[in-house]
Amino acid sequence: MKRLFWAVLALGAISCSTDDADDPKEEVKVTAKADFVVIGEDLDRVFQYSYEGAVDNGQLVDLTNQLGVLPNYLTLRQVNELLSFYSFGGGAFSLAQIDLATGARANFDDFYANGPGRSVVWGANNLSNVFFAYLGPSGTRNLAIQSVNLQDFTTEDLTVDFDIDTAFQPLFFGERIFITYRDGRGDYKLTAYDTESKTLGTYLNFGDVPISILIDDMGDLVVVKNGVDASIEVYDVNTMSLVRSAQLDFNSGFSPGPVEGAVLSGDRLYYALPFVQPARYPAGPAIFDFVTQENFVADLTGIATEIEQELGTTVLITAQSYDPQQEVFLVGYGTTSDEVLGGVMQIATDGQLVANITFPFFPTYFVKN
């Protein structure tokens, strides 16, 4: 079972990029262990671990006992302080929620029965509604959004586009869900669904260039145009009008859809750089400076080797994220020993290991501040 667990994780590895490194030209402010909240699992349970760096200690919460969430849940979504776990069984979707700010919990068991005429591709939600993207009806490739009210379970449908090849994961920000997909002609498109008015905004067509998206520190939408001549375009989230653009002097190689754990702050992009495969790890902490066009890549292999020597076992990377408030990369890992042991490497922006925190599960998701 453990080998199967790692095999599933390996499916998420991204390939195609560069691992050239230059010295970062910035002041490193991380001098102490950083706080973090991480979600993870062992073979039987799902956990939440809240770590406080000042006291070098954390609180472990068993979410399987509290929420009934099992390790085979479909996906985890975060909107502000609300964490939502989706699961599917017996032809119906269930939802388990926890508000990290208040501790409030809610379960919606089998609240949505999936009919044979629709193929659900993703779900996202806020406190009041779940928004399912689906292909249908009855085997067609038309992409639509269905809003499901969690109070009375009434639904509303809205067509996004016709003849879709692939729908990618959503990005929920503010009251909008940013939707990326590739149509039947091979064009990559982007639009935004307003969760209050239940309407769609402007459509952007990027042709045959694969796109990835994130929100920058100013609250603007960032579109990464992937490929050999990679670039970014920044759009106003309300009007979808172009604000600025810049070149990326490296082959980005991001998967289409949201770039998980990446942060664009000022003139720097903090992200997990996909390594050219075969490589020991799929990606590692990196900083791209738009002014100097330099791309600094931390020596993840060297840091991991030190930790392996300390633990006496091999580690496999399971999650990565950058915390802009504490200016630190968080890299989650699991070990291949018989003991269920995972941990988090805290790596400063100069590539130095700040701390290594271990716990009895494998981390899979870092909660965003």
mmCIF file of C-alpha atoms in Angstrom:
data_model
loop_
_atom_site.group_PDB
_atom_site.id
_atom_site.type_symbol
_atom_site.label_atom_id
_atom_site.label_comp_id
_atom_site.label_asym_id
_atom_site.label_seq_id
_atom_site.Cartn_x
_atom_site.Cartn_y
_atom_site.Cartn_z
ATOM 1 C CA MET A 1 0.000 0.000 0.000
ATOM 2 C CA LYS A 2 2.835 2.337 0.782
ATOM 3 C CA ARG A 3 4.460 1.742 -2.604
ATOM 4 C CA LEU A 4 1.098 2.445 -4.229
ATOM 5 C CA PHE A 5 0.820 5.703 -2.273
ATOM 6 C CA TRP A 6 4.164 6.917 -3.634
ATOM 7 C CA ALA A 7 3.289 5.786 -7.137
ATOM 8 C CA VAL A 8 0.171 7.963 -7.039
ATOM 9 C CA LEU A 9 2.178 10.944 -5.816
ATOM 10 C CA ALA A 10 4.658 10.444 -8.633
ATOM 11 C CA LEU A 11 1.886 10.996 -11.194
ATOM 12 C CA GLY A 12 1.836 14.663 -10.183
ATOM 13 C CA ALA A 13 5.469 15.235 -11.124
ATOM 14 C CA ILE A 14 6.051 17.843 -13.821
ATOM 15 C CA SER A 15 8.862 17.567 -16.326
ATOM 16 C CA CYS A 16 10.629 19.957 -18.681
ATOM 17 C CA SER A 17 12.637 22.950 -17.524
ATOM 18 C CA THR A 18 16.097 24.027 -16.438
ATOM 19 C CA ASP A 19 18.121 23.829 -13.256
ATOM 20 C CA ASP A 20 20.629 26.604 -13.944
ATOM 21 C CA ALA A 21 21.278 28.722 -10.865
ATOM 22 C CA ASP A 22 22.515 32.230 -10.127
ATOM 23 C CA ASP A 23 23.073 33.922 -6.783
ATOM 24 C CA PRO A 24 19.929 35.683 -5.537
ATOM 25 C CA LYS A 25 20.357 39.440 -5.096
ATOM 26 C CA GLU A 26 18.098 40.058 -2.129
ATOM 27 C CA GLU A 27 18.329 40.418 1.617
ATOM 28 C CA VAL A 28 17.451 37.188 3.404
ATOM 29 C CA LYS A 29 15.183 37.961 6.360
ATOM 30 C CA VAL A 30 14.426 34.456 7.635
ATOM 31 C CA THR A 31 16.403 33.975 10.848
ATOM 32 C CA ALA A 32 14.007 31.847 12.869
ATOM 33 C CA LYS A 33 11.732 28.899 12.306
ATOM 34 C CA ALA A 34 8.562 29.851 10.436
ATOM 35 C CA ASP A 35 4.969 29.078 11.384
ATOM 36 C CA PHE A 36 2.884 26.916 9.054
ATOM 37 C CA VAL A 37 -0.285 24.845 8.803
ATOM 38 C CA VAL A 38 -0.111 21.696 6.700
ATOM 39 C CA ILE A 39 -2.584 18.986 5.706
ATOM 40 C CA GLY A 40 -1.361 15.431 5.201
ATOM 41 C CA GLU A 41 -2.103 11.771 5.691
ATOM 42 C CA ASP A 42 -0.874 8.340 6.564
ATOM 43 C CA LEU A 43 -2.409 5.153 5.150
ATOM 44 C CA ASP A 44 -5.557 5.449 7.283
ATOM 45 C CA ARG A 45 -6.155 9.040 8.368
ATOM 46 C CA VAL A 46 -5.985 12.690 7.323
ATOM 47 C CA PHE A 47 -4.280 15.199 9.618
ATOM 48 C CA GLN A 48 -3.898 18.920 10.164
ATOM 49 C CA TYR A 49 -0.671 20.071 11.811
ATOM 50 C CA SER A 50 -0.248 23.667 13.051
ATOM 51 C CA TYR A 51 3.378 24.457 13.804
ATOM 52 C CA GLU A 52 4.570 27.488 15.806
ATOM 53 C CA GLY A 53 8.211 28.278 15.153
ATOM 54 C CA ALA A 54 8.770 30.441 18.240
ATOM 55 C CA VAL A 55 8.178 27.508 20.578
ATOM 56 C CA ASP A 56 9.291 24.784 18.121
ATOM 57 C CA ASN A 57 6.107 22.823 18.665
ATOM 58 C CA GLY A 58 2.878 22.012 16.856
ATOM 59 C CA GLN A 59 -0.675 20.839 17.360
ATOM 60 C CA LEU A 60 -1.842 17.694 15.560
ATOM 61 C CA VAL A 61 -5.537 17.342 14.673
ATOM 62 C CA ASP A 62 -7.015 14.091 13.353
ATOM 63 C CA LEU A 63 -9.408 15.274 10.627
ATOM 64 C CA THR A 64 -10.601 11.742 9.972
ATOM 65 C CA ASN A 65 -12.025 11.611 13.496
ATOM 66 C CA GLN A 66 -13.302 15.185 13.467
ATOM 67 C CA LEU A 67 -14.665 15.411 9.916
ATOM 68 C CA GLY A 68 -14.804 11.861 8.643
ATOM 69 C CA VAL A 69 -12.322 12.666 5.855
ATOM 70 C CA LEU A 70 -10.487 9.606 4.533
ATOM 71 C CA PRO A 71 -7.161 9.551 2.634
ATOM 72 C CA ASN A 72 -8.968 8.666 -0.599
ATOM 73 C CA TYR A 73 -10.753 12.036 -0.784
ATOM 74 C CA LEU A 74 -10.821 13.549 -4.279
ATOM 75 C CA THR A 75 -9.464 17.032 -3.733
ATOM 76 C CA LEU A 76 -8.936 19.832 -1.222
ATOM 77 C CA ARG A 77 -9.974 23.441 -1.865
ATOM 78 C CA GLN A 78 -9.147 26.536 0.163
ATOM 79 C CA VAL A 79 -11.025 29.848 0.082
ATOM 80 C CA ASN A 80 -9.758 32.262 2.754
ATOM 81 C CA GLU A 81 -9.861 30.270 6.028
ATOM 82 C CA LEU A 82 -12.292 27.647 4.747
ATOM 83 C CA LEU A 83 -10.924 24.205 3.842
ATOM 84 C CA SER A 84 -13.212 21.903 1.846
ATOM 85 C CA PHE A 85 -12.596 18.188 1.253
ATOM 86 C CA TYR A 86 -14.465 16.568 -1.651
ATOM 87 C CA SER A 87 -15.121 12.850 -1.811
ATOM 88 C CA PHE A 88 -17.143 10.600 -4.112
ATOM 89 C CA GLY A 89 -18.851 7.283 -3.505
ATOM 90 C CA GLY A 90 -22.005 5.450 -4.463
ATOM 91 C CA GLY A 91 -22.592 7.839 -7.367
ATOM 92 C CA ALA A 92 -22.714 10.963 -5.180
ATOM 93 C CA PHE A 93 -20.389 13.723 -3.999
ATOM 94 C CA SER A 94 -19.859 14.572 -0.325
ATOM 95 C CA LEU A 95 -18.246 17.634 1.217
ATOM 96 C CA ALA A 96 -16.530 18.115 4.585
ATOM 97 C CA GLN A 97 -15.581 21.630 5.677
ATOM 98 C CA ILE A 98 -13.575 23.221 8.468
ATOM 99 C CA ASP A 99 -13.104 26.925 9.133
ATOM 100 C CA LEU A 100 -9.588 27.382 10.505
ATOM 101 C CA ALA A 101 -10.425 30.788 11.984
ATOM 102 C CA THR A 102 -13.448 29.706 14.018
ATOM 103 C CA GLY A 103 -13.056 25.937 14.189
ATOM 104 C CA ALA A 104 -16.578 25.497 12.790
ATOM 105 C CA ARG A 105 -17.152 22.213 10.944
ATOM 106 C CA ALA A 106 -19.822 21.080 8.506
ATOM 107 C CA ASN A 107 -20.573 17.909 6.544
ATOM 108 C CA PHE A 108 -22.749 17.545 3.457
ATOM 109 C CA ASP A 109 -22.991 13.820 2.853
ATOM 110 C CA ASP A 110 -24.110 12.667 -0.621
ATOM 111 C CA PHE A 111 -25.436 16.162 -1.348
ATOM 112 C CA TYR A 112 -25.017 15.865 -5.131
ATOM 113 C CA ALA A 113 -25.883 12.786 -7.180
ATOM 114 C CA ASN A 114 -23.936 12.659 -10.420
ATOM 115 C CA GLY A 115 -26.185 11.658 -13.313
ATOM 116 C CA PRO A 116 -25.071 9.650 -16.364
ATOM 117 C CA GLY A 117 -25.634 12.628 -18.675
ATOM 118 C CA ARG A 118 -22.841 14.699 -17.081
ATOM 119 C CA SER A 119 -19.150 14.201 -16.432
ATOM 120 C CA VAL A 120 -17.927 16.366 -13.539
ATOM 121 C CA VAL A 121 -14.356 17.622 -14.068
ATOM 122 C CA TRP A 122 -13.868 19.732 -10.921
ATOM 123 C CA GLY A 123 -15.610 21.350 -7.994
ATOM 124 C CA ALA A 124 -14.993 24.553 -6.068
ATOM 125 C CA ASN A 125 -16.988 26.292 -3.371
ATOM 126 C CA ASN A 126 -17.499 29.140 -0.938
ATOM 127 C CA LEU A 127 -19.589 29.056 2.234
ATOM 128 C CA SER A 128 -22.942 29.041 0.464
ATOM 129 C CA ASN A 129 -22.505 27.234 -2.851
ATOM 130 C CA VAL A 130 -20.598 24.498 -4.640
ATOM 131 C CA PHE A 131 -19.706 25.139 -8.275
ATOM 132 C CA PHE A 132 -19.255 22.057 -10.440
ATOM 133 C CA ALA A 133 -17.678 22.228 -13.880
ATOM 134 C CA TYR A 134 -18.951 19.440 -16.083
ATOM 135 C CA LEU A 135 -18.965 18.145 -19.634
ATOM 136 C CA GLY A 136 -22.339 17.272 -21.087
ATOM 137 C CA PRO A 137 -25.020 16.528 -21.727
ATOM 138 C CA SER A 138 -24.905 12.822 -22.548
ATOM 139 C CA GLY A 139 -21.380 12.382 -23.798
ATOM 140 C CA THR A 140 -20.975 15.750 -25.537
ATOM 141 C CA ARG A 141 -17.898 17.917 -24.925
ATOM 142 C CA ASN A 142 -19.731 21.090 -23.900
ATOM 143 C CA LEU A 143 -18.310 22.742 -20.757
ATOM 144 C CA ALA A 144 -20.756 24.192 -18.236
ATOM 145 C CA ILE A 145 -20.912 25.387 -14.617
ATOM 146 C CA GLN A 146 -23.585 24.217 -12.213
ATOM 147 C CA SER A 147 -24.103 26.138 -8.973
ATOM 148 C CA VAL A 148 -25.492 24.051 -6.082
ATOM 149 C CA ASN A 149 -26.924 25.927 -3.094
ATOM 150 C CA LEU A 150 -25.830 24.198 0.125
ATOM 151 C CA GLN A 151 -28.913 25.352 2.033
ATOM 152 C CA ASP A 152 -31.758 24.149 -0.185
ATOM 153 C CA PHE A 153 -29.698 22.268 -2.849
ATOM 154 C CA THR A 154 -31.292 24.169 -5.731
ATOM 155 C CA THR A 155 -29.157 24.375 -8.877
ATOM 156 C CA GLU A 156 -28.383 26.807 -11.693
ATOM 157 C CA ASP A 157 -26.544 25.948 -14.931
ATOM 158 C CA LEU A 158 -24.510 28.141 -17.287
ATOM 159 C CA THR A 159 -22.679 27.047 -20.442
ATOM 160 C CA VAL A 160 -19.026 28.115 -20.654
ATOM 161 C CA ASP A 161 -18.095 26.892 -24.157
ATOM 162 C CA PHE A 162 -18.786 24.183 -26.703
ATOM 163 C CA ASP A 163 -16.610 21.356 -28.042
ATOM 164 C CA ILE A 164 -14.031 21.237 -25.224
ATOM 165 C CA ASP A 165 -10.916 19.074 -25.341
ATOM 166 C CA THR A 166 -9.635 19.511 -21.758
ATOM 167 C CA ALA A 167 -10.778 21.480 -18.702
ATOM 168 C CA PHE A 168 -8.039 22.365 -16.189
ATOM 169 C CA GLN A 169 -8.283 23.006 -12.461
ATOM 170 C CA PRO A 170 -9.956 26.269 -11.288
ATOM 171 C CA LEU A 171 -8.551 29.255 -9.392
ATOM 172 C CA PHE A 172 -10.954 30.769 -6.819
ATOM 173 C CA PHE A 173 -10.154 34.372 -5.852
ATOM 174 C CA GLY A 174 -12.484 36.920 -4.323
ATOM 175 C CA GLU A 175 -15.917 36.174 -5.735
ATOM 176 C CA ARG A 176 -14.596 34.838 -9.051
ATOM 177 C CA ILE A 177 -13.566 31.445 -10.316
ATOM 178 C CA PHE A 178 -10.986 31.657 -13.092
ATOM 179 C CA ILE A 179 -11.513 28.870 -15.603
ATOM 180 C CA THR A 180 -8.847 27.636 -18.017
ATOM 181 C CA TYR A 181 -9.459 25.077 -20.738
ATOM 182 C CA ARG A 182 -8.419 23.929 -24.201
ATOM 183 C CA ASP A 183 -11.118 23.861 -26.829
ATOM 184 C CA GLY A 184 -11.610 21.380 -29.655
ATOM 185 C CA ARG A 185 -9.419 23.455 -31.994
ATOM 186 C CA GLY A 186 -6.481 23.304 -29.585
ATOM 187 C CA ASP A 187 -6.760 26.912 -28.354
ATOM 188 C CA TYR A 188 -6.099 27.663 -24.680
ATOM 189 C CA LYS A 189 -8.759 29.940 -23.218
ATOM 190 C CA LEU A 190 -9.462 31.767 -19.968
ATOM 191 C CA THR A 191 -12.600 33.295 -18.514
ATOM 192 C CA ALA A 192 -13.979 34.187 -15.078
ATOM 193 C CA TYR A 193 -17.230 33.032 -13.462
ATOM 194 C CA ASP A 194 -18.787 35.507 -11.009
ATOM 195 C CA THR A 195 -20.145 33.447 -8.111
ATOM 196 C CA GLU A 196 -22.546 36.213 -7.003
ATOM 197 C CA SER A 197 -24.169 37.149 -10.331
ATOM 198 C CA LYS A 198 -23.710 33.641 -11.834
ATOM 199 C CA THR A 199 -22.355 35.209 -15.033
ATOM 200 C CA LEU A 200 -19.210 34.864 -17.154
ATOM 201 C CA GLY A 201 -16.789 37.664 -17.926
ATOM 202 C CA THR A 202 -14.436 38.381 -20.820
ATOM 203 C CA TYR A 203 -12.907 35.461 -22.726
ATOM 204 C CA LEU A 204 -9.170 35.520 -23.455
ATOM 205 C CA ASN A 205 -7.807 33.288 -26.223
ATOM 206 C CA PHE A 206 -4.085 32.418 -26.171
ATOM 207 C CA GLY A 207 -4.097 30.219 -29.252
ATOM 208 C CA ASP A 208 -1.956 27.090 -29.058
ATOM 209 C CA VAL A 209 0.198 28.454 -26.176
ATOM 210 C CA PRO A 210 -0.405 26.496 -22.909
ATOM 211 C CA ILE A 211 -1.218 28.846 -20.017
ATOM 212 C CA SER A 212 -0.862 28.678 -16.249
ATOM 213 C CA ILE A 213 -2.361 31.166 -13.788
ATOM 214 C CA LEU A 214 -1.873 32.635 -10.312
ATOM 215 C CA ILE A 215 -2.773 35.754 -8.319
ATOM 216 C CA ASP A 216 0.049 38.201 -7.492
ATOM 217 C CA ASP A 217 0.572 40.149 -4.264
ATOM 218 C CA MET A 218 -1.389 43.099 -5.694
ATOM 219 C CA GLY A 219 -4.468 40.977 -6.345
ATOM 220 C CA ASP A 220 -4.006 40.884 -10.125
ATOM 221 C CA LEU A 221 -4.333 37.811 -12.325
ATOM 222 C CA VAL A 222 -1.030 36.503 -13.705
ATOM 223 C CA VAL A 223 -1.034 34.401 -16.870
ATOM 224 C CA VAL A 224 2.136 32.425 -17.597
ATOM 225 C CA LYS A 225 2.500 31.716 -21.311
ATOM 226 C CA ASN A 226 4.531 28.510 -21.290
ATOM 227 C CA GLY A 227 7.005 27.280 -23.850
ATOM 228 C CA VAL A 228 10.481 28.075 -25.126
ATOM 229 C CA ASP A 229 9.726 31.835 -25.324
ATOM 230 C CA ALA A 230 7.922 31.946 -21.995
ATOM 231 C CA SER A 231 6.402 35.191 -20.697
ATOM 232 C CA ILE A 232 3.846 36.494 -18.204
ATOM 233 C CA GLU A 233 0.890 38.783 -18.725
ATOM 234 C CA VAL A 234 -0.797 40.512 -15.777
ATOM 235 C CA TYR A 235 -4.516 41.289 -15.975
ATOM 236 C CA ASP A 236 -6.916 43.258 -13.792
ATOM 237 C CA VAL A 237 -9.143 40.647 -12.112
ATOM 238 C CA ASN A 238 -12.266 42.786 -12.503
ATOM 239 C CA THR A 239 -11.985 43.975 -16.114
ATOM 240 C CA MET A 240 -9.618 41.297 -17.488
ATOM 241 C CA SER A 241 -7.700 44.124 -19.160
ATOM 242 C CA LEU A 242 -3.927 43.771 -19.659
ATOM 243 C CA VAL A 243 -1.874 45.635 -17.029
ATOM 244 C CA ARG A 244 1.692 44.673 -17.973
ATOM 245 C CA SER A 245 3.791 41.890 -19.457
ATOM 246 C CA ALA A 246 7.347 40.577 -19.069
ATOM 247 C CA GLN A 247 9.591 37.871 -20.478
ATOM 248 C CA LEU A 248 10.679 34.778 -18.580
ATOM 249 C CA ASP A 249 14.259 33.866 -19.397
ATOM 250 C CA PHE A 250 13.688 30.169 -18.733
ATOM 251 C CA ASN A 251 11.488 27.363 -20.029
ATOM 252 C CA SER A 252 8.704 27.501 -17.448
ATOM 253 C CA GLY A 253 7.204 24.051 -18.034
ATOM 254 C CA PHE A 254 4.263 24.639 -15.665
ATOM 255 C CA SER A 255 1.184 22.484 -16.029
ATOM 256 C CA PRO A 256 -1.893 24.264 -17.449
ATOM 257 C CA GLY A 257 -4.157 25.777 -14.807
ATOM 258 C CA PRO A 258 -3.144 27.214 -11.396
ATOM 259 C CA VAL A 259 0.543 27.234 -10.390
ATOM 260 C CA GLU A 260 0.271 25.817 -6.878
ATOM 261 C CA GLY A 261 2.438 27.400 -4.196
ATOM 262 C CA ALA A 262 3.856 30.142 -6.465
ATOM 263 C CA VAL A 263 3.967 33.826 -5.513
ATOM 264 C CA LEU A 264 4.648 36.864 -7.720
ATOM 265 C CA SER A 265 5.774 39.692 -5.455
ATOM 266 C CA GLY A 266 7.257 42.893 -6.845
ATOM 267 C CA ASP A 267 9.856 41.984 -9.451
ATOM 268 C CA ARG A 268 10.327 38.390 -8.296
ATOM 269 C CA LEU A 269 8.545 35.122 -8.923
ATOM 270 C CA TYR A 270 8.912 32.595 -6.081
ATOM 271 C CA TYR A 271 7.957 29.132 -7.291
ATOM 272 C CA ALA A 272 8.791 25.439 -7.615
ATOM 273 C CA LEU A 273 10.870 25.095 -10.786
ATOM 274 C CA PRO A 274 10.053 21.892 -12.705
ATOM 275 C CA PHE A 275 13.348 20.031 -13.251
ATOM 276 C CA VAL A 276 14.360 18.379 -16.487
ATOM 277 C CA GLN A 277 13.562 14.692 -16.151
ATOM 278 C CA PRO A 278 14.953 12.268 -15.250
ATOM 279 C CA ALA A 279 15.893 14.016 -12.021
ATOM 280 C CA ARG A 280 15.812 13.044 -8.377
ATOM 281 C CA TYR A 281 12.872 15.356 -7.658
ATOM 282 C CA PRO A 282 10.166 16.792 -9.930
ATOM 283 C CA ALA A 283 10.741 20.423 -8.884
ATOM 284 C CA GLY A 284 12.562 22.626 -6.393
ATOM 285 C CA PRO A 285 12.428 26.118 -4.806
ATOM 286 C CA ALA A 286 13.436 28.890 -7.206
ATOM 287 C CA ILE A 287 13.343 32.689 -7.547
ATOM 288 C CA PHE A 288 13.177 34.467 -10.886
ATOM 289 C CA ASP A 289 14.177 38.159 -10.920
ATOM 290 C CA PHE A 290 12.459 40.069 -13.745
ATOM 291 C CA VAL A 291 14.924 42.960 -13.507
ATOM 292 C CA THR A 292 18.146 40.936 -13.816
ATOM 293 C CA GLN A 293 16.532 37.972 -15.640
ATOM 294 C CA GLU A 294 18.425 35.704 -13.239
ATOM 295 C CA ASN A 295 16.892 32.459 -12.016
ATOM 296 C CA PHE A 296 18.126 31.257 -8.625
ATOM 297 C CA VAL A 297 17.483 27.591 -7.833
ATOM 298 C CA ALA A 298 18.030 26.221 -4.319
ATOM 299 C CA ASP A 299 20.104 23.051 -3.990
ATOM 300 C CA LEU A 300 17.186 20.849 -2.966
ATOM 301 C CA THR A 301 19.135 17.653 -3.611
ATOM 302 C CA GLY A 302 21.948 18.750 -1.301
ATOM 303 C CA ILE A 303 19.542 19.787 1.469
ATOM 304 C CA ALA A 304 17.536 16.568 1.152
ATOM 305 C CA THR A 305 20.731 14.499 1.281
ATOM 306 C CA GLU A 306 21.663 16.106 4.613
ATOM 307 C CA ILE A 307 18.208 15.298 6.000
ATOM 308 C CA GLU A 308 18.413 11.728 4.714
ATOM 309 C CA GLN A 309 21.724 11.263 6.491
ATOM 310 C CA GLU A 310 20.169 12.616 9.683
ATOM 311 C CA LEU A 311 17.066 10.394 9.430
ATOM 312 C CA GLY A 312 18.803 7.360 7.979
ATOM 313 C CA THR A 313 16.251 6.922 5.188
ATOM 314 C CA THR A 314 15.319 8.257 1.747
ATOM 315 C CA VAL A 315 12.898 11.198 1.449
ATOM 316 C CA LEU A 316 10.436 11.890 -1.378
ATOM 317 C CA ILE A 317 9.019 15.376 -2.014
ATOM 318 C CA THR A 318 5.230 15.585 -1.583
ATOM 319 C CA ALA A 319 4.347 19.319 -1.541
ATOM 320 C CA GLN A 320 5.979 22.722 -2.047
ATOM 321 C CA SER A 321 4.874 26.289 -1.363
ATOM 322 C CA TYR A 322 6.311 29.767 -0.739
ATOM 323 C CA ASP A 323 5.204 31.858 2.258
ATOM 324 C CA PRO A 324 5.577 35.559 1.286
ATOM 325 C CA GLN A 325 4.904 36.877 4.791
ATOM 326 C CA GLN A 326 7.731 34.888 6.387
ATOM 327 C CA GLU A 327 9.821 34.786 3.169
ATOM 328 C CA VAL A 328 10.497 31.076 3.318
ATOM 329 C CA PHE A 329 9.973 28.058 1.079
ATOM 330 C CA LEU A 330 8.085 25.167 2.655
ATOM 331 C CA VAL A 331 8.943 21.770 1.183
ATOM 332 C CA GLY A 332 7.039 18.745 2.429
ATOM 333 C CA TYR A 333 8.411 15.218 2.235
ATOM 334 C CA GLY A 334 7.738 11.635 3.264
ATOM 335 C CA THR A 335 10.218 8.901 4.038
ATOM 336 C CA THR A 336 10.450 5.412 2.550
ATOM 337 C CA SER A 337 11.167 3.694 5.854
ATOM 338 C CA ASP A 338 8.771 1.232 7.504
ATOM 339 C CA GLU A 339 7.841 3.966 9.982
ATOM 340 C CA VAL A 340 5.280 6.506 8.736
ATOM 341 C CA LEU A 341 7.359 9.676 8.965
ATOM 342 C CA GLY A 342 7.111 12.946 7.088
ATOM 343 C CA GLY A 343 8.370 16.451 7.519
ATOM 344 C CA VAL A 344 8.797 20.000 6.280
ATOM 345 C CA MET A 345 12.035 21.593 5.153
ATOM 346 C CA GLN A 346 12.081 25.361 5.668
ATOM 347 C CA ILE A 347 14.404 26.881 3.068
ATOM 348 C CA ALA A 348 15.391 30.563 3.107
ATOM 349 C CA THR A 349 15.533 32.687 -0.047
ATOM 350 C CA ASP A 350 19.334 32.302 -0.117
ATOM 351 C CA GLY A 351 18.888 28.528 -0.406
ATOM 352 C CA GLN A 352 19.918 27.706 3.170
ATOM 353 C CA LEU A 353 18.027 25.234 5.344
ATOM 354 C CA VAL A 354 16.360 27.113 8.213
ATOM 355 C CA ALA A 355 14.705 24.154 9.934
ATOM 356 C CA ASN A 356 13.517 20.581 9.466
ATOM 357 C CA ILE A 357 10.334 19.623 11.303
ATOM 358 C CA THR A 358 9.144 15.993 11.383
ATOM 359 C CA PHE A 359 5.767 14.425 12.220
ATOM 360 C CA PRO A 360 3.982 11.044 11.798
ATOM 361 C CA PHE A 361 2.304 11.576 8.398
ATOM 362 C CA PHE A 362 3.041 12.662 4.820
ATOM 363 C CA PRO A 363 2.313 16.369 4.100
ATOM 364 C CA THR A 364 0.320 17.036 0.930
ATOM 365 C CA TYR A 365 -0.985 20.645 1.171
ATOM 366 C CA PHE A 366 0.280 23.858 2.796
ATOM 367 C CA VAL A 367 -2.516 26.146 3.959
ATOM 368 C CA LYS A 368 -2.159 29.641 2.460
ATOM 369 C CA ASN A 369 -2.059 32.604 4.831
#
